[in-house]
Short mmCIF file of C-alpha atoms in Angstrom, two decimals:
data_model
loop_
_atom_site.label_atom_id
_atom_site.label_comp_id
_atom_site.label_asym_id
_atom_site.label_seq_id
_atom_site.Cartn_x
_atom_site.Cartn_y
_atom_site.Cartn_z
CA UNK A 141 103.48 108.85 94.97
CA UNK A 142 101.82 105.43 93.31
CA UNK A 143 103.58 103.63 90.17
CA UNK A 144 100.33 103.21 88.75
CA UNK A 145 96.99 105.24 89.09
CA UNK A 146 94.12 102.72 87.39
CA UNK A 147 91.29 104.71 86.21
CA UNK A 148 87.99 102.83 86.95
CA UNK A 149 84.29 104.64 85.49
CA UNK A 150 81.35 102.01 86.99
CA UNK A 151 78.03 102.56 86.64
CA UNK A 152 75.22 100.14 88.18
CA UNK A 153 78.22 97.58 89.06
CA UNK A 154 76.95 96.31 92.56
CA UNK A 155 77.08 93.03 91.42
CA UNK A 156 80.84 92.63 89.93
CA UNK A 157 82.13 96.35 91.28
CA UNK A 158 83.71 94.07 94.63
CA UNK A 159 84.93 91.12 92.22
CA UNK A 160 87.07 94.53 90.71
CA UNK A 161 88.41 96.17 93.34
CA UNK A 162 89.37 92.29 95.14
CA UNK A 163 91.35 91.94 92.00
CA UNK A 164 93.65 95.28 92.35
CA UNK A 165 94.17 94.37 96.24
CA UNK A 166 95.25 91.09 95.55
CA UNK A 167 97.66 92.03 92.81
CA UNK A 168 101.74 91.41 94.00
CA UNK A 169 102.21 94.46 93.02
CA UNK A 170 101.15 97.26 95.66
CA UNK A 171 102.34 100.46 95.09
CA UNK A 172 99.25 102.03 93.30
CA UNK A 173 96.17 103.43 93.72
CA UNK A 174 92.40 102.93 92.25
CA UNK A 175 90.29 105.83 91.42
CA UNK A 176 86.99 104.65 91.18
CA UNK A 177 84.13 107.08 89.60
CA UNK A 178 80.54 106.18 90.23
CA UNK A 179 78.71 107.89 87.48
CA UNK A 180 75.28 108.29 90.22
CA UNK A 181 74.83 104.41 90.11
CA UNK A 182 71.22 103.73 90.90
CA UNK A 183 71.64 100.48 92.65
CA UNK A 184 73.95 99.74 95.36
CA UNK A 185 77.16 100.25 93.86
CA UNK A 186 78.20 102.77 95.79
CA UNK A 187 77.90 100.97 99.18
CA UNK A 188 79.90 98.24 97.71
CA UNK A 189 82.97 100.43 97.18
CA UNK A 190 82.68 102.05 100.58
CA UNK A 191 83.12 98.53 102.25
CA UNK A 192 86.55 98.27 101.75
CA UNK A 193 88.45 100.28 103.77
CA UNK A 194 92.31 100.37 101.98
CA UNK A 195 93.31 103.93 101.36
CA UNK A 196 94.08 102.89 97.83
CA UNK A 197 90.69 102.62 96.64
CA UNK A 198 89.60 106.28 96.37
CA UNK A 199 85.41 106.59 95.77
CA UNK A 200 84.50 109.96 93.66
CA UNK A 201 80.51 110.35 93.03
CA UNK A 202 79.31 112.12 90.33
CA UNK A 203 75.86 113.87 91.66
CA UNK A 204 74.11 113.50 88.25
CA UNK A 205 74.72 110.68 85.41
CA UNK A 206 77.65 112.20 83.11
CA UNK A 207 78.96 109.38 80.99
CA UNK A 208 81.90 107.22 80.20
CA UNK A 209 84.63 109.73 79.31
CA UNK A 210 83.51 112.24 81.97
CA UNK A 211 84.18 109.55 84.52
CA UNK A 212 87.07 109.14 82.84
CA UNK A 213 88.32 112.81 83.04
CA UNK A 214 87.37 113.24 86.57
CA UNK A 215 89.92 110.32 87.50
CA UNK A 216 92.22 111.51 85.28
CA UNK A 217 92.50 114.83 87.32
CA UNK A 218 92.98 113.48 90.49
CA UNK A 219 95.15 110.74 89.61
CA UNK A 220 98.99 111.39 90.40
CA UNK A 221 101.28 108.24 88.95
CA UNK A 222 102.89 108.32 85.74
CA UNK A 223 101.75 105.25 84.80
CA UNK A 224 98.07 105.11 83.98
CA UNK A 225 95.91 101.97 83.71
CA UNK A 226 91.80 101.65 82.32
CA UNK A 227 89.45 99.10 83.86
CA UNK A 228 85.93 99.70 84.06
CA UNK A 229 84.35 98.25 87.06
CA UNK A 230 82.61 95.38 86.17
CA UNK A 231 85.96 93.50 84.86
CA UNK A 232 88.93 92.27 86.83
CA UNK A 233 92.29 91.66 86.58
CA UNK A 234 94.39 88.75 86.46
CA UNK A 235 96.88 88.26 89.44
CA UNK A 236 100.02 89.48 88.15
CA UNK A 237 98.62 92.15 85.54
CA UNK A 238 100.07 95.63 87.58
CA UNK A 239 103.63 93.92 87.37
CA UNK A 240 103.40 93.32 83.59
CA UNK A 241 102.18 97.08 82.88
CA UNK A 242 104.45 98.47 85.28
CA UNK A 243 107.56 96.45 83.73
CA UNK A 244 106.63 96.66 79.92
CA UNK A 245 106.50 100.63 80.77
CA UNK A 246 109.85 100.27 81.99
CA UNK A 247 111.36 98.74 79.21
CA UNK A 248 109.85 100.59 76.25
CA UNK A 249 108.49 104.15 75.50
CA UNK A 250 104.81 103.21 74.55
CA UNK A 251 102.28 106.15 73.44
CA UNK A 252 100.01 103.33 74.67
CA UNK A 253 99.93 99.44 75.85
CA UNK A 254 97.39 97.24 75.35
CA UNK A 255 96.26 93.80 76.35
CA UNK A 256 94.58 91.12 74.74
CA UNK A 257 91.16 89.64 76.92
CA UNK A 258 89.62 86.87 78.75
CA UNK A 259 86.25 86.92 77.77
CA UNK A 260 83.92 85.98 81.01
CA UNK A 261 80.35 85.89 81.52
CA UNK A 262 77.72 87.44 84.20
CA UNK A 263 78.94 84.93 86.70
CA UNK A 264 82.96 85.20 85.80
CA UNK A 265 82.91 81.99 83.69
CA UNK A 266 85.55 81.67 80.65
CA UNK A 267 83.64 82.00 77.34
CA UNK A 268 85.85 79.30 75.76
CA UNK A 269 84.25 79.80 72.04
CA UNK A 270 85.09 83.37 72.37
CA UNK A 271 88.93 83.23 73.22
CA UNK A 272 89.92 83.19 69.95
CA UNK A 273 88.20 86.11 69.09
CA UNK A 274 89.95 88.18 71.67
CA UNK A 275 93.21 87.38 70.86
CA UNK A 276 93.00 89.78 67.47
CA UNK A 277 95.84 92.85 69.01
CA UNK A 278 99.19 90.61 67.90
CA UNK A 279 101.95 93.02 67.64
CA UNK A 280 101.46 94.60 64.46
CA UNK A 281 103.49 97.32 63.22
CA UNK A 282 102.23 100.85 63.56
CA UNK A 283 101.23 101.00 60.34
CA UNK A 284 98.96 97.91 60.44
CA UNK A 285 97.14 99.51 63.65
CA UNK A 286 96.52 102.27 61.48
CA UNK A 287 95.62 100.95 58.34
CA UNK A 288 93.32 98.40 60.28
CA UNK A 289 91.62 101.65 62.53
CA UNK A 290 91.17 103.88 59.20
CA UNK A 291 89.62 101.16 56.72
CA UNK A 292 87.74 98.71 59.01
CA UNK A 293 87.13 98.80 62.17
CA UNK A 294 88.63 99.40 65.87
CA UNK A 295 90.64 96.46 66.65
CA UNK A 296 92.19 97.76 70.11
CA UNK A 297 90.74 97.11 73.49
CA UNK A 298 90.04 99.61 76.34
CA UNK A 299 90.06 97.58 79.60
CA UNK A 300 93.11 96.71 80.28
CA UNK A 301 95.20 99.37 78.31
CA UNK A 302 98.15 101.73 80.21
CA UNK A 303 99.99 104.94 79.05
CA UNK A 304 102.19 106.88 80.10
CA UNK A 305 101.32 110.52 81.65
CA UNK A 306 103.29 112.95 79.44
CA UNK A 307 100.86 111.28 76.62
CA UNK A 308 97.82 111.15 78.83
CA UNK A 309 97.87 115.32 79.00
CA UNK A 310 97.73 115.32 74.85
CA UNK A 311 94.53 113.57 74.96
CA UNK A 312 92.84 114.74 77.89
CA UNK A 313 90.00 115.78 78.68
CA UNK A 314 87.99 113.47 76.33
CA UNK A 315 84.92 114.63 74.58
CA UNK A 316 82.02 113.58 77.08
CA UNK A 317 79.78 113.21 74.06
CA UNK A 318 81.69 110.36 72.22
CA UNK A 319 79.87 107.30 73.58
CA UNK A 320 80.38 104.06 71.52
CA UNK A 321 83.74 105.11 70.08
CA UNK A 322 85.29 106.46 73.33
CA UNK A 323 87.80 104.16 73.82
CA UNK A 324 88.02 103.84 69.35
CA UNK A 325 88.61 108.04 69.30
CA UNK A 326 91.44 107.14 72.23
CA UNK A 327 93.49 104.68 70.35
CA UNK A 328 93.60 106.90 67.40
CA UNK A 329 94.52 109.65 69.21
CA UNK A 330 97.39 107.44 70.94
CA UNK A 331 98.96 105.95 67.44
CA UNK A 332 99.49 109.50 66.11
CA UNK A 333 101.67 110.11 69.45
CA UNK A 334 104.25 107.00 69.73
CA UNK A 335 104.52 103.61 70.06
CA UNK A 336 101.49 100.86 70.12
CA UNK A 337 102.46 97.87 72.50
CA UNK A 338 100.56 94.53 72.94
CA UNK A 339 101.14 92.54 76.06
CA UNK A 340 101.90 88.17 75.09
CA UNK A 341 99.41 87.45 77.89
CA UNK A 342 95.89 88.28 79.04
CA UNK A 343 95.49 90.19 82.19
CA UNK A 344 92.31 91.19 81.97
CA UNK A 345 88.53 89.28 82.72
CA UNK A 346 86.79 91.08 80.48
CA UNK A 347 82.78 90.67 81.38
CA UNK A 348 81.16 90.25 77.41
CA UNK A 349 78.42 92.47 76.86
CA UNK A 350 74.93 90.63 76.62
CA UNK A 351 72.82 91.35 73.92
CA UNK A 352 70.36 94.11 74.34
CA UNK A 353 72.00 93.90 77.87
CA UNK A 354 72.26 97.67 80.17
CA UNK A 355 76.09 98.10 78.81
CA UNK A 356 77.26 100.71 76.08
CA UNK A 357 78.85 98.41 73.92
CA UNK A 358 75.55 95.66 74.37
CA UNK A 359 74.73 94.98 70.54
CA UNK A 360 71.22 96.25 69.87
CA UNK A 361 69.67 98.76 67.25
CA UNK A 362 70.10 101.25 69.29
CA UNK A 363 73.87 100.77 69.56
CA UNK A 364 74.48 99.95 65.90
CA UNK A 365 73.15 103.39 64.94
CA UNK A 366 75.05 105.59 67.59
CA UNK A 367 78.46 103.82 66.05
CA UNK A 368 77.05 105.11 62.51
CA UNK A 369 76.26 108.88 64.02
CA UNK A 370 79.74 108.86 65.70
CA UNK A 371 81.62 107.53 62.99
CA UNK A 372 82.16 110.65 61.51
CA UNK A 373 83.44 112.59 64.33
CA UNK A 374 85.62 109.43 64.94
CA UNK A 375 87.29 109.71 61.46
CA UNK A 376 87.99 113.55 61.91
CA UNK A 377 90.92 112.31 64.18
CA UNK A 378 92.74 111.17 61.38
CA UNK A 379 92.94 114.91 59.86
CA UNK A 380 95.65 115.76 62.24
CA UNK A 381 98.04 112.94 61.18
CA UNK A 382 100.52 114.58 58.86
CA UNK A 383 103.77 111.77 58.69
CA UNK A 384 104.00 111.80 55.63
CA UNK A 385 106.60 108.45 55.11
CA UNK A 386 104.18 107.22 57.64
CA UNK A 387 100.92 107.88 55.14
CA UNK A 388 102.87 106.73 52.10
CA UNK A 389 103.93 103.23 53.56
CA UNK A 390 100.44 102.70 55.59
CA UNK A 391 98.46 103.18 52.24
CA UNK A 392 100.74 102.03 49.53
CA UNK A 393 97.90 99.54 47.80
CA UNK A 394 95.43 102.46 48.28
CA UNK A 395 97.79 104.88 47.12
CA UNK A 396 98.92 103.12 43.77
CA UNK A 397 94.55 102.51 43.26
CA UNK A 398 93.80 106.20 43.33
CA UNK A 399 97.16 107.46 42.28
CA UNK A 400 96.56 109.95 45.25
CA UNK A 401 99.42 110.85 46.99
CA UNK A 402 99.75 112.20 50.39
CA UNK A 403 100.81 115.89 50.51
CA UNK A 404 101.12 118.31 53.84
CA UNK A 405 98.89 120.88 51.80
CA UNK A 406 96.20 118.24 50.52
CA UNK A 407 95.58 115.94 53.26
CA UNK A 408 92.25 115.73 53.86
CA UNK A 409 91.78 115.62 50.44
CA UNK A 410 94.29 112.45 50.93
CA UNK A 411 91.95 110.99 53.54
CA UNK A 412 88.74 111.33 51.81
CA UNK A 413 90.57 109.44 48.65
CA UNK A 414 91.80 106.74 51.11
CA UNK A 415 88.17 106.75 52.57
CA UNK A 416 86.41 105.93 49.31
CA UNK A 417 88.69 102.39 49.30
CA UNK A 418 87.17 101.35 52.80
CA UNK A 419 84.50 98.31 51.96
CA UNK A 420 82.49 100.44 54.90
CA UNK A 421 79.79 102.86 53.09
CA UNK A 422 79.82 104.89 55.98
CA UNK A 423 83.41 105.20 55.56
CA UNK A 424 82.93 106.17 51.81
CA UNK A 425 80.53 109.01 52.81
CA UNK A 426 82.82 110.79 55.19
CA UNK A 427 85.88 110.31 52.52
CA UNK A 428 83.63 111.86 49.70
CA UNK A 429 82.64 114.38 51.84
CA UNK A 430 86.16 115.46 53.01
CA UNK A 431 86.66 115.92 49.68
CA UNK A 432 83.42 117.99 48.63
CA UNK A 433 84.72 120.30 51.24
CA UNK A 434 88.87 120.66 50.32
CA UNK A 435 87.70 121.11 46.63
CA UNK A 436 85.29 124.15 47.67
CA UNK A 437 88.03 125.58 49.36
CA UNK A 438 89.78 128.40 47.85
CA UNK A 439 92.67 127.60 45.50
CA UNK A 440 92.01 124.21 46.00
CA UNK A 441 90.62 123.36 42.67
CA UNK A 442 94.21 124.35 40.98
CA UNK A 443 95.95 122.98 44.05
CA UNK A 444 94.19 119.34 43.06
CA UNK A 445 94.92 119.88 39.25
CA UNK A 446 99.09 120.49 39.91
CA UNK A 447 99.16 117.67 42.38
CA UNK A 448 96.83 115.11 40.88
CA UNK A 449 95.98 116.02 37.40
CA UNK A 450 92.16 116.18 39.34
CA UNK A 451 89.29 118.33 37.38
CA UNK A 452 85.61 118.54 37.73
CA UNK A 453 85.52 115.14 35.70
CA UNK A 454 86.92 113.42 38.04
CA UNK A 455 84.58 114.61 40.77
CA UNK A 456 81.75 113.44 38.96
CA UNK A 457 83.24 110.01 39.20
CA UNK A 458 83.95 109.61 42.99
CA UNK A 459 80.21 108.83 43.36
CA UNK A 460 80.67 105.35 41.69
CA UNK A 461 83.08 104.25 44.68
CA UNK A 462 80.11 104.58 47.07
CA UNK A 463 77.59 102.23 44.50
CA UNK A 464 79.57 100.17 42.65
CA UNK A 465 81.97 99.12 45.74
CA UNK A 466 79.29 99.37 48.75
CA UNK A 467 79.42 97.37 51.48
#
């Protein structure tokens, strides 16, 4: 059985789809295998893949377009290492990038491991102006990850990041509907689990989306509003964390603010608070929300008033967060 299975969804790759599979076969170390999913390419990716003949590089088709997570789950299920490793198939990695993942996973018991990038363009070149900018995972604590995640914005990278198998099952299958915030739900889903761990050196090329370009994550209108539409669903992830410590010492500032503390029988009531101190409007809308729906619940209102000293009144006034502090 491989050490490491790496997952790789492509899609209309026939131009960087060799460049990735060149880079797994001329890694030091061997013992893995590549499970490549062409989500019904219409260009010549494909016959790309089928030129190299190694045994490790195992080809499934998908006979109708199905999305990023669907490839995704499809590898997933035929994949047999305990060790699993995400590249999509127009990156590449970095010569000694399966001995890093393999040995950090060795050392430590990460829910999840994560690497920071090499930005490259069409043609593989270095984007040196963008370096800096992808170089944003340090190794924070836990509690920065998901402080950062909640309030702002996704700050965790999907090509390039490994976990282990026994944390793998929790999250799988994926939703195939989550587009934009695949990789966002992912990480979320990961923190709640274990460990986050952050590799001190890049082992990934990491091809920048162009704008308006034919990837996912290319910035456009389009794009913009599918991260608004998913945000929501996104956020719901949070719903299941229930540490408290965890809560209490992740929103400290927020939770001396609000005076809203976090309780096993009132968190999403808890979230939504935490919500309305995001500078993200969208962010505001799902925390009011979340809590238009705990205080219609039954009980709740009295619930709210013994924990929080909270009453109509102060309903009326959650609607100034989302005015006065919009953004």
């Amino acid at each position: 059985m491989p050490q490491i299975s790496i997952l790789a969804p492509t899609f209309n790759h026939e131009k960087y789809i060799g460049r990735f599979i060149e880079s797994t076969l001329n890694q030091g170390f061997n013992d893995f295998e590549v499970l490549i999913v062409d989500d019904c390419s219409s260009d010549n990716t494909t016959k790309e893949i089928l030129k190299y003949k190694d045994k490790r590089i195992k080809l499934i088709k998908h006979d109708f377009n199905r999305g990023v997570n669907a490839a995704l789950n499809a590898a997933f299920k035929r994949s047999k290492s305990d060790i699993l490793l995400f590249c999509a198939g127009d990156d590449s990695f970095e010569l000694d990038a399966l001995e890093m993942v393999y040995n950090a996973h060795q050392k430590n018991d990460y829910a999840a491991l994560y690497t920071p990038l090499i930005p490259v363009d069409e043609n593989n070149n270095v984007i040196e102006e963008l370096m800096d900018g992808y170089v944003n995972m340090q190794n924070r604590s836990k509690s920065e990850f998901i402080y950062y995640t909640f309030l702002m914005w996704n700050c965790l990278t999907s090509p390039g990041m490994s976990m282990k198998r026994q944390y793998a099952k929790v999250i799988f299958p994926l939703p195939a509907s989550m587009v934009n915030f695949q990789d966002y739900q992912m990480h979320i889903r990961l923190m709640k689990l274990g460990e986050i761990g952050v590799l001190d050196k890049r082992i990934v090329r990491y091809k920048v989306p162009m704008q308006n370009g034919s990837q996912l994550s290319s910035p456009s209108q389009i794009t913009g509003m599918r991260e608004m539409l998913e945000t929501h669903a996104l956020l719901d992830e949070f719903l299941t964390y229930d540490d408290i410590p965890l809560l209490e010492a992740t929103f400290a500032k927020e939770i001396a603010q609000t005076g809203v503390k976090p309780y096993v029988d009132t968190l999403p009531f808890f979230w939504g608070a935490m919500a309305l101190c995001s500078q993200h409007q969208i962010r505001k809308i799902w925390g009011y929300h979340k809590i238009m729906q705990f205080y219609n619940q039954k009980g709740a209102q009295e619930i709210l008033h013994k924990r929080y000293a909270f009453t109509f009144a102060n309903l009326l006034h959650l609607a100034q967060f989302c005015v006065a502090q919009g953004g």
